[in-house]
Short mmCIF file of C-alpha atoms and ligand atoms in Angstrom, two decimals:
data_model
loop_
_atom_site.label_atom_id
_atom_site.label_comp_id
_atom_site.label_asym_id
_atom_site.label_seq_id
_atom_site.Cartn_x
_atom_site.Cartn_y
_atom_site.Cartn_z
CA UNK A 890 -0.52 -17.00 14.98
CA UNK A 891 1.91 -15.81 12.48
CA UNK A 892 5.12 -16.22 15.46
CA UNK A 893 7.64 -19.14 14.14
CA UNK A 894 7.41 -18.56 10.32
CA UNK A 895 10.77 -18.54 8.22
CA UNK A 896 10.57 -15.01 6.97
CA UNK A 897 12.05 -14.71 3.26
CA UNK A 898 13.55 -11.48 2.10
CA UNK A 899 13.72 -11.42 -1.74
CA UNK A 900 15.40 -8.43 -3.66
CA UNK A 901 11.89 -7.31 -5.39
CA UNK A 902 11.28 -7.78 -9.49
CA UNK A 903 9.06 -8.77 -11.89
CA UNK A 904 8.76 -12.61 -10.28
CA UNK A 905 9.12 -11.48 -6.25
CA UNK A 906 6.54 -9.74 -6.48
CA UNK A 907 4.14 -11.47 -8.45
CA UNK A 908 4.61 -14.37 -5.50
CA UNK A 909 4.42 -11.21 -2.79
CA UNK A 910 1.02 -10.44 -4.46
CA UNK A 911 -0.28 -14.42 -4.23
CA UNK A 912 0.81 -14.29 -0.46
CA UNK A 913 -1.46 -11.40 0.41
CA UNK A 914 -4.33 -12.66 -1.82
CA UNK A 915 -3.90 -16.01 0.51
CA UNK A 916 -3.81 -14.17 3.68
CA UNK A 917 -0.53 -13.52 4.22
CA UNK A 918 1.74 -10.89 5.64
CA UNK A 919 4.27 -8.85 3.24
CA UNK A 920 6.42 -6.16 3.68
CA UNK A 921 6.88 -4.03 1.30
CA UNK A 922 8.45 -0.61 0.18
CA UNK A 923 6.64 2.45 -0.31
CA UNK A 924 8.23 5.77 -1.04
CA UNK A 925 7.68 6.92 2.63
CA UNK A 926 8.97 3.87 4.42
CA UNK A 927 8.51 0.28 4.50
CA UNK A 928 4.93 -1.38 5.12
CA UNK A 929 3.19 -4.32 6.19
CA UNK A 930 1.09 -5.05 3.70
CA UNK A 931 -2.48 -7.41 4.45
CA UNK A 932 -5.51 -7.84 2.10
CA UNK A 933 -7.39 -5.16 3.61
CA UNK A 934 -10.63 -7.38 2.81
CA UNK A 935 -9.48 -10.49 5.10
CA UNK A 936 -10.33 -10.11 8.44
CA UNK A 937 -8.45 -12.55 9.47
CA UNK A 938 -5.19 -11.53 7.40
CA UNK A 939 -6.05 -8.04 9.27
CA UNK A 940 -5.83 -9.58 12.58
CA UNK A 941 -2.93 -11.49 11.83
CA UNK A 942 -1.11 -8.15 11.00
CA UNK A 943 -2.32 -6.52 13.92
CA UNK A 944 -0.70 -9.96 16.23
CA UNK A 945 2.87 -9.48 14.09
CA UNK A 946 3.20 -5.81 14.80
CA UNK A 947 2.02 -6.83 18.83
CA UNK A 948 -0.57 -3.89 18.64
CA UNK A 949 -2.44 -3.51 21.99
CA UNK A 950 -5.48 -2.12 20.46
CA UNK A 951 -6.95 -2.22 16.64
CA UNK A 952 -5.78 1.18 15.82
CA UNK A 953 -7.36 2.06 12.12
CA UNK A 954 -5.17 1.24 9.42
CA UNK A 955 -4.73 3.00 5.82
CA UNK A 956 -5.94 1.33 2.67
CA UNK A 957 -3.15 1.27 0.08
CA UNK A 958 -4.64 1.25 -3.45
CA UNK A 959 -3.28 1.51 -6.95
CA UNK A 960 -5.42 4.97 -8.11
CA UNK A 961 -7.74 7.26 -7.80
CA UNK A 962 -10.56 4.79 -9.25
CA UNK A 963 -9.64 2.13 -7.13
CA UNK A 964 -9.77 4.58 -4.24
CA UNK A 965 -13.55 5.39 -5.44
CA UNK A 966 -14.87 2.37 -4.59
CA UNK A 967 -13.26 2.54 -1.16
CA UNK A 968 -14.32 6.01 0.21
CA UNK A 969 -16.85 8.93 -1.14
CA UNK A 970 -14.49 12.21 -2.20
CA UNK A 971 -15.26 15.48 -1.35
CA UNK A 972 -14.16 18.65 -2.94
CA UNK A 973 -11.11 19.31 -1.31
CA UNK A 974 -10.11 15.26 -0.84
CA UNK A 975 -10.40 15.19 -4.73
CA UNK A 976 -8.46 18.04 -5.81
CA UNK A 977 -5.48 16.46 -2.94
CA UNK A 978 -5.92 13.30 -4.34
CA UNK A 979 -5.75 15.09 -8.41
CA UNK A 980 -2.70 16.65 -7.68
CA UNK A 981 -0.43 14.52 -4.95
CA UNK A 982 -1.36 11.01 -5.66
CA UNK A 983 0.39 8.98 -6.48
CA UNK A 984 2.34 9.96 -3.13
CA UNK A 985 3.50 10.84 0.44
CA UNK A 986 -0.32 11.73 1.21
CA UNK A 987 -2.90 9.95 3.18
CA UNK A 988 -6.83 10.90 2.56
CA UNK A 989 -8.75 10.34 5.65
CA UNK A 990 -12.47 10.00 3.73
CA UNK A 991 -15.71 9.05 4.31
CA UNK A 992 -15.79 5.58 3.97
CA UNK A 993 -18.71 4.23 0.71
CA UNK A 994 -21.33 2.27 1.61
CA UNK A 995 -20.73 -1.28 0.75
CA UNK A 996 -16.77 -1.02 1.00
CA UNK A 997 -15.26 -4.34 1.22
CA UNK A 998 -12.43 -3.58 3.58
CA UNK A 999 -12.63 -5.20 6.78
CA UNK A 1000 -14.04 -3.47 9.44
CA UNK A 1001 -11.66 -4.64 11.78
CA UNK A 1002 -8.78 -2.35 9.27
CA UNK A 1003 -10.73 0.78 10.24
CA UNK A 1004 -11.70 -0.05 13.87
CA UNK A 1005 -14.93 0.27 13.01
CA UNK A 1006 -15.01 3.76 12.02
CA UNK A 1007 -17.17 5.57 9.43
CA UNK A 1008 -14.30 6.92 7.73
CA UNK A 1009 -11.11 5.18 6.14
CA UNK A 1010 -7.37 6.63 5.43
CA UNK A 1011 -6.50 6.03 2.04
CA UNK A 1012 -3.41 6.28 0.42
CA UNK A 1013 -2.05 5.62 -3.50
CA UNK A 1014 1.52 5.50 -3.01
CA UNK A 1015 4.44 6.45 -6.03
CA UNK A 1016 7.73 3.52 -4.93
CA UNK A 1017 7.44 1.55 -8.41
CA UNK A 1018 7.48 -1.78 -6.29
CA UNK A 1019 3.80 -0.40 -4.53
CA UNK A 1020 2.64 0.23 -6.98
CA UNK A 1021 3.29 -2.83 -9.02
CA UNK A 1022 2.12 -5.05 -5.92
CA UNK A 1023 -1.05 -3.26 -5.87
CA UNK A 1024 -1.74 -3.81 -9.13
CA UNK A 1025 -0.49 -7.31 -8.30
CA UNK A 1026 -3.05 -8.03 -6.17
CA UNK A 1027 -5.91 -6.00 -7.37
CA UNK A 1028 -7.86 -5.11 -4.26
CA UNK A 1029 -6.94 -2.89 -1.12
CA UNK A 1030 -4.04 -3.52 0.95
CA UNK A 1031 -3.75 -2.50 4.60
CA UNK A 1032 -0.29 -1.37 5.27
CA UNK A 1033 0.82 0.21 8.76
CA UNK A 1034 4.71 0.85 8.79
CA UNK A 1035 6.38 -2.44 9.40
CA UNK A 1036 8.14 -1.84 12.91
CA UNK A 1037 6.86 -3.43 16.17
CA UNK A 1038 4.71 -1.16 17.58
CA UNK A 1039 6.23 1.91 19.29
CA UNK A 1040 9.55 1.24 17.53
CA UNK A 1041 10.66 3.68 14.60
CA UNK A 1042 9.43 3.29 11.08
CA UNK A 1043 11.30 1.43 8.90
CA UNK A 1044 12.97 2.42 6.06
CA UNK A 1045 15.27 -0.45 4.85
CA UNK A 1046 14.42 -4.30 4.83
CA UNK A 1047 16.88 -4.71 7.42
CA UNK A 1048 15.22 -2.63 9.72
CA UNK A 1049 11.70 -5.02 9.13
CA UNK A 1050 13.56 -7.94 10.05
CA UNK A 1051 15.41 -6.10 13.25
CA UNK A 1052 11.36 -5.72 14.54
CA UNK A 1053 9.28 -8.79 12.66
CA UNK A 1054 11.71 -11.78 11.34
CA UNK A 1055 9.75 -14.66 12.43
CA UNK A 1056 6.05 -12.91 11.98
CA UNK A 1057 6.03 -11.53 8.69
CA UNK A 1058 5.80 -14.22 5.31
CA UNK A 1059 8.17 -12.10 3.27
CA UNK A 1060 9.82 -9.00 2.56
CA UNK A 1061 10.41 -7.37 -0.21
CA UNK A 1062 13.43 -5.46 -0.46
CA UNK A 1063 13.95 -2.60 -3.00
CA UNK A 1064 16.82 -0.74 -0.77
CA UNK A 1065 16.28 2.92 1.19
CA UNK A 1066 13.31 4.04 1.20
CA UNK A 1067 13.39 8.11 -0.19
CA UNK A 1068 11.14 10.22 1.75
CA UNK A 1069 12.26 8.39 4.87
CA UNK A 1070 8.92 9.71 7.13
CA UNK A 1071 5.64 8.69 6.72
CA UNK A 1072 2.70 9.82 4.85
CA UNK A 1073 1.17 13.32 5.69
CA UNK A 1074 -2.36 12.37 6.85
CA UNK A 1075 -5.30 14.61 6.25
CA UNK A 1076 -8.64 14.49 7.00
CA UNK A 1077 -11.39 15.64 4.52
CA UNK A 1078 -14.96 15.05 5.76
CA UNK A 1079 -16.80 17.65 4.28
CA UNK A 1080 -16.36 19.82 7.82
CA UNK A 1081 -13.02 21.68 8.04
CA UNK A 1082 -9.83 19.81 6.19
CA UNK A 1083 -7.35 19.41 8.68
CA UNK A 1084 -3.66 18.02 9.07
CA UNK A 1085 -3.71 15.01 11.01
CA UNK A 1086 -0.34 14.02 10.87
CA UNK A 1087 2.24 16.00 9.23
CA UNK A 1088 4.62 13.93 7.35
CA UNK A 1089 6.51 13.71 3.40
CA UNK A 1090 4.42 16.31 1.39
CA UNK A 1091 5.10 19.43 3.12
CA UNK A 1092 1.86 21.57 4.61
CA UNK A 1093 3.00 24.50 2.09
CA UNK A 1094 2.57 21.97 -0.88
CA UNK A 1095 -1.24 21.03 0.22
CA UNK A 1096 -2.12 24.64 1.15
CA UNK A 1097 -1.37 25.78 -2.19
CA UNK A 1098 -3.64 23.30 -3.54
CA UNK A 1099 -6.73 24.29 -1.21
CA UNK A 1100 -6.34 27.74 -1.45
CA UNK A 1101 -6.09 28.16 2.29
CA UNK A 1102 -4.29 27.09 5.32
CA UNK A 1103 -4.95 23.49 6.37
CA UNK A 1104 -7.56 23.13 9.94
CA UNK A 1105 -5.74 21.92 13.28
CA UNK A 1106 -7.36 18.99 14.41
CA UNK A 1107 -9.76 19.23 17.13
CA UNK A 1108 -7.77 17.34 19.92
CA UNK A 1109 -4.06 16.54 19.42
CA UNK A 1110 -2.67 15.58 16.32
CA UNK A 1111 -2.45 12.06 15.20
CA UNK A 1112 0.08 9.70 15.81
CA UNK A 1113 2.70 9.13 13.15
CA UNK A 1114 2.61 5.73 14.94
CA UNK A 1115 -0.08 3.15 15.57
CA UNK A 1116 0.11 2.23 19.37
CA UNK A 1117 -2.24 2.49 22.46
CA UNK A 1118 -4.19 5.15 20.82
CA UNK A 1119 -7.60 2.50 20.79
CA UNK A 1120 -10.59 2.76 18.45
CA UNK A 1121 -12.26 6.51 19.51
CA UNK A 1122 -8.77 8.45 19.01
CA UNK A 1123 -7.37 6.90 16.44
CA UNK A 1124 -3.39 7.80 16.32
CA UNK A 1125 -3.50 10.01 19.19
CA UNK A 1126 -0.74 8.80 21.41
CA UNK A 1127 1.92 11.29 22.53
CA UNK A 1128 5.16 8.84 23.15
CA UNK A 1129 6.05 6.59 20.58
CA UNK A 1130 8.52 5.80 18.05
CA UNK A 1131 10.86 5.35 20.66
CA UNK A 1132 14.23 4.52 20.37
CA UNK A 1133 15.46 3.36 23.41
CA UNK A 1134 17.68 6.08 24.35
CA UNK A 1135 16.60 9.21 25.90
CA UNK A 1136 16.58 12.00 23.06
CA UNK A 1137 17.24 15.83 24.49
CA UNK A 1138 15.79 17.78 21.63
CA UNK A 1139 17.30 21.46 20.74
CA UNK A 1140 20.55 20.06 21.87
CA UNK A 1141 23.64 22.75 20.89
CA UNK A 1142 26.28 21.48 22.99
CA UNK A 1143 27.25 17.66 23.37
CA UNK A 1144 27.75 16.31 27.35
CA UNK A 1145 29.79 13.25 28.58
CA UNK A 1146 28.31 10.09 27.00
CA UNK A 1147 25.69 11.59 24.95
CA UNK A 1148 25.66 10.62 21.41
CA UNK A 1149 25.08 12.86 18.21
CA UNK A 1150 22.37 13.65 15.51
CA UNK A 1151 23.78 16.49 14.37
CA UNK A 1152 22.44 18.97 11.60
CA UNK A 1153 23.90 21.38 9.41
CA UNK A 1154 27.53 22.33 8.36
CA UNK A 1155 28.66 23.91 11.89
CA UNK A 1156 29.15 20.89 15.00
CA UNK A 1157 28.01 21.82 18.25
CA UNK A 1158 30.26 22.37 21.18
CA UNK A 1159 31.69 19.56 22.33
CA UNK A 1160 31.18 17.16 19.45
CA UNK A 1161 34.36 15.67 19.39
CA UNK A 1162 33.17 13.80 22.52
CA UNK A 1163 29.96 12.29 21.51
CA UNK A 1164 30.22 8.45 21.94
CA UNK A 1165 28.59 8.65 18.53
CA UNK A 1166 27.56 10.29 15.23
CA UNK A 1167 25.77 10.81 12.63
CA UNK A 1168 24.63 13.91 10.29
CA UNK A 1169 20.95 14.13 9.01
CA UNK A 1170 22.25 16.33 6.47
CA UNK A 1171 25.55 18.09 6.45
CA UNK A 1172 24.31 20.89 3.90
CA UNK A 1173 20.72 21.50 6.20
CA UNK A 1174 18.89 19.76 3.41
CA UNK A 1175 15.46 19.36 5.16
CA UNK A 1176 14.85 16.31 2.51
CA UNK A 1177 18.38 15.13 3.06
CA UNK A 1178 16.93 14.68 6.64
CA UNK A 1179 14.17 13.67 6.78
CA UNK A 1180 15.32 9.68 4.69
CA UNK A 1181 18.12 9.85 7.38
CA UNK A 1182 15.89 10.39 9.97
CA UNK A 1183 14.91 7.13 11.08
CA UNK A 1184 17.98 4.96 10.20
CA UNK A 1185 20.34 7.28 12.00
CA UNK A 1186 17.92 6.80 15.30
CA UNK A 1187 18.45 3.30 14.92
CA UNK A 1188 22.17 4.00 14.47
CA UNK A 1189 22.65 5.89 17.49
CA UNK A 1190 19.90 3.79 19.42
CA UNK A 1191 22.89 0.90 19.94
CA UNK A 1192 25.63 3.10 20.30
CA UNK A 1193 25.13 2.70 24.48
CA UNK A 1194 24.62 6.02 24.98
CA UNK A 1195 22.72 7.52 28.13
CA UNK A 1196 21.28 9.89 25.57
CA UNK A 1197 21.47 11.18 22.02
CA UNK A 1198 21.55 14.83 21.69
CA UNK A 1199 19.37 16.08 18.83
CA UNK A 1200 20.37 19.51 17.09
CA UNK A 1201 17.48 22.13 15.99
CA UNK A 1202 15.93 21.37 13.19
CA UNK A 1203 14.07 24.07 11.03
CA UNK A 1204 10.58 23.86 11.25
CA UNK A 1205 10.16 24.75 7.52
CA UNK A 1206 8.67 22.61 5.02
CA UNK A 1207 9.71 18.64 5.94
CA UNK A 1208 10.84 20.26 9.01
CA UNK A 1209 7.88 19.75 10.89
CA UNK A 1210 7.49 16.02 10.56
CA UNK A 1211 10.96 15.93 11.56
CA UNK A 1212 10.32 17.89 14.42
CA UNK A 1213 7.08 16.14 15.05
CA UNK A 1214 8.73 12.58 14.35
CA UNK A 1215 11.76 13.65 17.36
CA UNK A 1216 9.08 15.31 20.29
CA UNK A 1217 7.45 11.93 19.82
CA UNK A 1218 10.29 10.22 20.03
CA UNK A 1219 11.88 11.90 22.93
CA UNK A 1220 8.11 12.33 25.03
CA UNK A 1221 8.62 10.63 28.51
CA UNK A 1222 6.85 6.71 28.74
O1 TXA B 1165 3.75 6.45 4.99
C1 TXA B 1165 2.84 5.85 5.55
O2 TXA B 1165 1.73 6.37 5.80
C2 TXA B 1165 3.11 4.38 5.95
C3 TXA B 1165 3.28 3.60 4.65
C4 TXA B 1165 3.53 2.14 4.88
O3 TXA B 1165 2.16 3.80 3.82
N1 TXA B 1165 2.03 3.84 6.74
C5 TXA B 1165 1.82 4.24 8.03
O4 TXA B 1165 0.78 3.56 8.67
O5 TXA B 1165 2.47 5.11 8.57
P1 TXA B 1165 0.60 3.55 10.26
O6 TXA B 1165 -0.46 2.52 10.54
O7 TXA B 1165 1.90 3.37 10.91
O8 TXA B 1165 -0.02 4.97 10.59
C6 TXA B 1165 -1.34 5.25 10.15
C7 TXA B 1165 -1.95 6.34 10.97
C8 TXA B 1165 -2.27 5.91 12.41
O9 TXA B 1165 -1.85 6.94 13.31
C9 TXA B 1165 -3.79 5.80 12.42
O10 TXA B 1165 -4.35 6.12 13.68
C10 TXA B 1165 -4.19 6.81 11.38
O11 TXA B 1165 -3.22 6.67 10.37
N2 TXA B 1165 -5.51 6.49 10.81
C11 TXA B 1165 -5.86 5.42 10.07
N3 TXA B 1165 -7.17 5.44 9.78
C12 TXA B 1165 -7.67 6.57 10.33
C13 TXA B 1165 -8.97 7.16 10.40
N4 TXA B 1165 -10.03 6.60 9.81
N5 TXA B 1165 -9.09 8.33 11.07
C14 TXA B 1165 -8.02 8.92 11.66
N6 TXA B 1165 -6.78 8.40 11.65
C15 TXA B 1165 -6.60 7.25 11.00
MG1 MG B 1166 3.55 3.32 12.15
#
């Protein structure tokens, strides 16, 4: 059980994460930056390292996990490309995107990483640190974002120890995150190509790659989160993310004791008695937003408030995995 261990955070270079990538090769648990926000990185071919990650983040089930890899090559001998997966993975990676593939026969990630699933989520991610880990290590790494589970992503090392000081080896820690919200996830199985979870590289951006609009998913869309969801519906769970504060979404006027996440030059009525505030972006920069996102939740999260009000948010470009990110977030539990 990983509980009790002295968690190190070291400021990541050349050294830090040369040990980071002997600690995973020896079963260990690392966090680590990624563009999007922090993970917690595994050796996605230890099953028990797997399970250990699973016990740190207190998972109830074995919800799949996505296989962090260096390149396209290394991704090859993961997962079998088709058309559309290979001109994504051509023109995004290394990036904000997730391939959800058809996993190769003789793979050597654990099955216990993809819940036993046929298919794999794959991911070659651009922070210089990943990639120089990866490399590091030199086989797949399983990295879900390193919160507890059902707590918001991560996106600076302080936030990883807030959640797993105590569980986690080591984390590496490169500063904010950019992006802020997690990999876009999309499914390519030879059927229909379809947006699984929306996240950093807009819809528009992938669209214009295929040619045509992206496929809903057949049920809801996957979880930007990793809880209850259980083997058959992989990252399907409504509520999570969840600060601990109510959120009321759409907000444009502030009531007694509700805090702020305001957007956009002009306040809402009544801001000048919100308990608390913050700005995801002053100018209604929807990238602005979207690396505030999740540190200003946290923010607001302690401020005591009986709820945070939530301005709109555009549903334009990163707009929708900001939206997607706060109807989570605000779903009843
Ligand atoms: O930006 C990100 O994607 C971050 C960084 C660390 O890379 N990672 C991340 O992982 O968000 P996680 O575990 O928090 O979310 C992964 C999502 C889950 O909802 C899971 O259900 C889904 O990916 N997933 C993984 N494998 C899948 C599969 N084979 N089919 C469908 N969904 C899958
Ligand atoms: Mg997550």
């Amino acid at each position: 059980m990983t509980a009790g261990l002295a968690t190190r955070v070291l400021t990541a270079d050349t050294e830090t994460i040369g040990a980071a990538a002997r600690l995973i090769v020896d079963g260990g648990l690392v966090a680590f930056p990624t563009e999007t926000v922090y993970g917690l990185g595994a050796d996605a071919t230890n099953g028990s390292a797997v399970a250990k990650l699973y016990a740190a983040k207190r998972r109830p089930s074995f919800n799949p996990l996505i296989a962090h890899v260096s390149d396209l090559a290394a991704a090859r001998a993961l997962a079998r490309f088709d058309n559309d997966a290979e001109n994504l993975a051509m023109a995004f990676w290394p990036g904000p995107l997730t391939l959800v593939v058809a996993k190769a026969p003789g793979c050597p990630v654990a099955d216990l990483a993809t819940a036993g699933l046929d298919t794999i989520a794959v991911r070659v991610p651009a922070h210089p640190v990943a990639r120089d880990l990866l490399a590091a290590v030199g086989r797949p790494v399983v990295a879900p974002s390193a919160n507890r589970s059902g707590h918001v992503s991560p996106t600076k090392a302080e936030h990883v120890l807030a959640d797993l000081a105590g569980r986690i080896d080591l984390v590496l820690d490169a500063g904010a995150t950019t992006v802020g919200v997690e990999s876009t996830i999309v499914g390519a199985l030879g059927r229909a190509t379809v947006l699984l979870r929306p996240g950093g590289l807009p819809r528009g951006d992938i669209e214009r790659v295929l040619g045509r609009p992206l496929a809903e998913p057949p049920a809801r869309t996957a979880s930007a989160d990793d809880d209850e969801d259980g083997m058959l519906a992989p990252g399907m769970l409504a509520s999570h993310y969840a600060p601990r504060t109510r959120l009321r979404l759409g907000a444009i006027d502030i009531r007694a004791g509700e805090a702020l996440l305001a957007f956009g030059p002009a306040p809402p009525n009544g801001a000048e008695q919100a308990i608390a505030r913050r700005s995801l972006s002053e100018r209604g920069d929807l990238v602005e937003a979207a690396s505030n996102l999740f540190s200003h939740l946290r923010a607001l999260d302690g401020a005591g408030a009986a709820t945070i009000a939530v301005m709109p948010v555009p549903h334009e470009g990163l707009g929708e995995a900001i939206n997607d990110r706060l109807t989570r977030a605000a779903a009843p539990r």
